[in-house]
mmCIF file of C-alpha atoms in Angstrom:
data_model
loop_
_atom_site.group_PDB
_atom_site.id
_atom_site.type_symbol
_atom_site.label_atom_id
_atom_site.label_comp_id
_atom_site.label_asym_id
_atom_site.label_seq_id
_atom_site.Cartn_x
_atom_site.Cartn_y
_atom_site.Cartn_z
ATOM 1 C CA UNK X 1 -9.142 22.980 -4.350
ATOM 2 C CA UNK X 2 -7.540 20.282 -2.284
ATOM 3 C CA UNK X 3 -7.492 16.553 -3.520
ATOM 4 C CA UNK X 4 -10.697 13.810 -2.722
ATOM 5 C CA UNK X 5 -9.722 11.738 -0.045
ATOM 6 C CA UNK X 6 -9.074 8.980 -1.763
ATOM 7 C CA UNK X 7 -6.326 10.604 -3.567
ATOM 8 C CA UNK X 8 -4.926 12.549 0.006
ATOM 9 C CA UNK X 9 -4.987 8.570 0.876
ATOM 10 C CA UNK X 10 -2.884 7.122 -1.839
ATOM 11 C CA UNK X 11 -0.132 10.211 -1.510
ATOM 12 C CA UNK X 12 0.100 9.466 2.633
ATOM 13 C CA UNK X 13 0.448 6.169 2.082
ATOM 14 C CA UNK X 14 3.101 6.566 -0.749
ATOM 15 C CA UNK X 15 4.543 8.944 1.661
ATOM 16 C CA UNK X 16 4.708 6.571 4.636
ATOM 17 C CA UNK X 17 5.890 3.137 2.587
ATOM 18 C CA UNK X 18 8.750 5.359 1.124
ATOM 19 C CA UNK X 19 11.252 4.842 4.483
ATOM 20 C CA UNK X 20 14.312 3.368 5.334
ATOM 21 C CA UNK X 21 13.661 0.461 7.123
ATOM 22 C CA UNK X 22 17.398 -0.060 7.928
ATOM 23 C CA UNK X 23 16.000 -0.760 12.158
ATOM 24 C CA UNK X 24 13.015 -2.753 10.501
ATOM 25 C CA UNK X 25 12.280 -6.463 9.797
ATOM 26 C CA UNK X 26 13.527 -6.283 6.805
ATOM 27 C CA UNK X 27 16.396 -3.898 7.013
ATOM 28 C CA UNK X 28 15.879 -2.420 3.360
ATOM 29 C CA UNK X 29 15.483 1.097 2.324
ATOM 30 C CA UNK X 30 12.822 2.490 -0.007
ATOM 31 C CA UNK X 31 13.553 6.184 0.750
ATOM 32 C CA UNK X 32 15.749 6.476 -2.026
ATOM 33 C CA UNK X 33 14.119 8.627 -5.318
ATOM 34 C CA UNK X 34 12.238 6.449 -7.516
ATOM 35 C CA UNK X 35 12.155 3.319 -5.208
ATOM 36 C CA UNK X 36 8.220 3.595 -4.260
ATOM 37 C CA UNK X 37 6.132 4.770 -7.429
ATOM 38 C CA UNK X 38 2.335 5.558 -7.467
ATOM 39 C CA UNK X 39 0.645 3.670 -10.253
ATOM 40 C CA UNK X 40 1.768 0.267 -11.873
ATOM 41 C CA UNK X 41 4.511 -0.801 -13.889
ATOM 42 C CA UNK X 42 5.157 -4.078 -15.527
ATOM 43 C CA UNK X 43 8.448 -4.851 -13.470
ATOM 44 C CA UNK X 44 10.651 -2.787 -10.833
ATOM 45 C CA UNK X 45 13.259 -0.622 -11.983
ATOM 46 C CA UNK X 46 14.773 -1.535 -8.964
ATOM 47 C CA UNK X 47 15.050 -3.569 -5.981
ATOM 48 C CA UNK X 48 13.874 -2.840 -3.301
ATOM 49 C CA UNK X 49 11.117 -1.240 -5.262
ATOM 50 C CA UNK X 50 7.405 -0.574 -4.718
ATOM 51 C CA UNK X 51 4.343 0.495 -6.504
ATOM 52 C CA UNK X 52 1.002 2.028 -4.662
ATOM 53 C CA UNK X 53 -2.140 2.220 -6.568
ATOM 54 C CA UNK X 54 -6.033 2.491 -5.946
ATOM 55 C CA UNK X 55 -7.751 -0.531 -7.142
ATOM 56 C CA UNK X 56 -11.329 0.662 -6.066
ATOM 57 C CA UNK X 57 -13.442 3.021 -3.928
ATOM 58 C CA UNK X 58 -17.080 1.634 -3.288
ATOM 59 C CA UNK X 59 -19.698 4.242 -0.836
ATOM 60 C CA UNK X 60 -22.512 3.186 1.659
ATOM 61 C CA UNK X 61 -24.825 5.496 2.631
ATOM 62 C CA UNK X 62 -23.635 6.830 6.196
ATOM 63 C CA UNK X 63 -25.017 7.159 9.642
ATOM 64 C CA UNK X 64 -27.062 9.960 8.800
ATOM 65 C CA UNK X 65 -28.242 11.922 5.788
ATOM 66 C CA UNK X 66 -25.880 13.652 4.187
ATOM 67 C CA UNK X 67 -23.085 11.525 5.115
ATOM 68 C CA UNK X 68 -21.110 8.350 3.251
ATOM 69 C CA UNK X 69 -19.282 6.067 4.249
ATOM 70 C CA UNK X 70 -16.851 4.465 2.325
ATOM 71 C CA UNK X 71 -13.596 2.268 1.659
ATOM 72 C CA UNK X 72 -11.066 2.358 -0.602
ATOM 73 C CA UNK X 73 -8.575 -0.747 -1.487
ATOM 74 C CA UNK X 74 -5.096 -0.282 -2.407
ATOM 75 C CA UNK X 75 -2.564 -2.797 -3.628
ATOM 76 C CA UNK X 76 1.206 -2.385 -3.303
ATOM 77 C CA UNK X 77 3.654 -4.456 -4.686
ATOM 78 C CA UNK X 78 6.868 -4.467 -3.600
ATOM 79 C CA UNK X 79 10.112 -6.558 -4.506
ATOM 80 C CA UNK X 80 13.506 -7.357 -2.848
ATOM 81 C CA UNK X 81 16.404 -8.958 -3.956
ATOM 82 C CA UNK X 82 17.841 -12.316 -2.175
ATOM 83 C CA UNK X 83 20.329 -14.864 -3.087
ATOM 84 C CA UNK X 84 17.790 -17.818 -2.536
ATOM 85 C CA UNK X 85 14.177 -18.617 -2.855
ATOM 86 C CA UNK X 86 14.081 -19.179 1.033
ATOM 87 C CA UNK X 87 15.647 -16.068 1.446
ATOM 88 C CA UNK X 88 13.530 -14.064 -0.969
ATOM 89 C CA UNK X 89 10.194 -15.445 0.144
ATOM 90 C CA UNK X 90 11.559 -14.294 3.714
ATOM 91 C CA UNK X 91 12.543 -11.209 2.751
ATOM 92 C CA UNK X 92 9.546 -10.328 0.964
ATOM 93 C CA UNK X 93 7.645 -10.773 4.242
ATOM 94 C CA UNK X 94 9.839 -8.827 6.268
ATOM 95 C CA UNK X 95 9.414 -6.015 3.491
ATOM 96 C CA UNK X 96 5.779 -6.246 3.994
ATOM 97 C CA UNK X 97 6.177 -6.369 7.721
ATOM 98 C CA UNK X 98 7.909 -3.308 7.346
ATOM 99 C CA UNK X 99 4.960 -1.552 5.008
ATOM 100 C CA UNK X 100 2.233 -2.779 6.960
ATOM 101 C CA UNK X 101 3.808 -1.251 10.073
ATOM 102 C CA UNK X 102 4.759 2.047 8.514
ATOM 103 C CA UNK X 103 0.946 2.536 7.341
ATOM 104 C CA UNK X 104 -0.682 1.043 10.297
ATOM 105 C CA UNK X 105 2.261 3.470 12.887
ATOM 106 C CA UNK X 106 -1.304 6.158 11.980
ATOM 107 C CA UNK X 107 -4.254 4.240 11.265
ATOM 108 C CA UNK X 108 -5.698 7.652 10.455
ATOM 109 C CA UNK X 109 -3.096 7.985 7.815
ATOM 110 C CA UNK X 110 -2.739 11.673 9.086
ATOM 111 C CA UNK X 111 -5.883 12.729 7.833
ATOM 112 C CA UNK X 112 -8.017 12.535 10.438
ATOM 113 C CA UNK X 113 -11.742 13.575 9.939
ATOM 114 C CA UNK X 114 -11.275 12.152 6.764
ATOM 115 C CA UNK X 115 -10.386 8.669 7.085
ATOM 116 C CA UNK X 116 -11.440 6.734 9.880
ATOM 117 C CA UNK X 117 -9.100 3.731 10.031
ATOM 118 C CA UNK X 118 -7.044 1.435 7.933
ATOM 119 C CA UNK X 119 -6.478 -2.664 7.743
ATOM 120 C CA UNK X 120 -3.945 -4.323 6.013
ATOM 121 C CA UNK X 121 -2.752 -7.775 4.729
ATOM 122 C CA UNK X 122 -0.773 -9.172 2.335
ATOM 123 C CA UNK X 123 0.847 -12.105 1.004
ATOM 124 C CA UNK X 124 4.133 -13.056 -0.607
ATOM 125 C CA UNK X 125 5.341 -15.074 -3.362
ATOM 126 C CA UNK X 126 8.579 -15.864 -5.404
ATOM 127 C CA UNK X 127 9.257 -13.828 -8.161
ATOM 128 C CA UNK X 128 9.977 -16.524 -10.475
ATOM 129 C CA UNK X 129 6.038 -17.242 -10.138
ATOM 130 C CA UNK X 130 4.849 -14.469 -11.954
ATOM 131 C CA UNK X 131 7.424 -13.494 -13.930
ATOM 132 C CA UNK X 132 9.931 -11.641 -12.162
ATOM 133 C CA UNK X 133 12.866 -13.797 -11.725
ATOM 134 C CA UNK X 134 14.867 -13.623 -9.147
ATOM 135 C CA UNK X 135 13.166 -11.487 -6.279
ATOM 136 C CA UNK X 136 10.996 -11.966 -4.055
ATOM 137 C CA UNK X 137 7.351 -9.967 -3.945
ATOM 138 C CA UNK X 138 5.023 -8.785 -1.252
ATOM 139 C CA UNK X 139 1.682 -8.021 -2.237
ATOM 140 C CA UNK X 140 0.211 -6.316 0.545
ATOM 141 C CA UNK X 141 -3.970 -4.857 0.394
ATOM 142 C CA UNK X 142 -4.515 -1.625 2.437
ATOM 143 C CA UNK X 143 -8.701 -0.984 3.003
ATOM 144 C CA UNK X 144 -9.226 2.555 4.223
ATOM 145 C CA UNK X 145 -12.802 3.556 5.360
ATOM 146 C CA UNK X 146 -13.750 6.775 5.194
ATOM 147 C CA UNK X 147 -16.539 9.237 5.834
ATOM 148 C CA UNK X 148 -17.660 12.310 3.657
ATOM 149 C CA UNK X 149 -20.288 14.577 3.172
ATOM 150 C CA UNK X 150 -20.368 14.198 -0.556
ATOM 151 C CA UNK X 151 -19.502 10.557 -1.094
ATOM 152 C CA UNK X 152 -15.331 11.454 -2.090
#
């Protein structure tokens, strides 16, 4: 039986973040094994490093019975290395440049029929802010909206 779409969501955009963005803004690479993880851990193995994970999926009733509508909300966290703040906090927002584009490149997220569209935006910080010293993080939210005949 093949996966809700919330979950076909999370592993296309896992798939999608997990590049080389060598021609990017940021010029990093999260293609490597192990560099982009669904689910949460407390700090990155890593660097570059990023985590996926679904923080919520909330349903309307659709455009006519028998059909939902829906979104789902991702986070994704993701955290570079830089020998400054400046250049941390920079480098953070290329990295999220970089996601952001490589998720947005198929709004449909390659599922279309499934998911009708997705929005992102993000924000990022110093590591040293929350505990992570020393890198810079990009928190970036993903929305999806969806439509289904049973609600997932």
């Amino acid at each position: 039986m093949p996966d809700p779409v919330f979950i076909q969501a999370d592993k296309a955009i896992a798939t999608a973040i997990a590049a080389n963005y060598a021609g990017g803004f940021s010029g990093l690479d999260l293609s490597a094994a192990g560099s982009v993880i669904r689910g949460i851990i407390p700090e990155p193995p890593i660097l570059p490093f990023a985590s996926l994970f679904l923080i919520d999926v909330i349903e309307q009733q659709g455009p006519t019975m028998g059909r939902y509508q829906g979104s789902m909300t991702f986070e994704i966290y993701a955290f570079c290395a830089g020998d400054s703040i400046t250049e941390r906090t920079d480098k953070a927002g290329q990295l999220a440049a970089d996601i952001i584009k490589a998720i947005t490149i198929d709004r449909s997220l390659g599922l279309g029929g499934a998911v009708d569209d997705c929005l992102c935006s993000f924000r990022a910080i110093e590591g040293d802010k929350i505990g992570i010293p020393h890198s810079g993080c990009a928190f970036v939210q993903c929305v999806v909206t969806f439509q289904s005949e049973y609600g997932v």
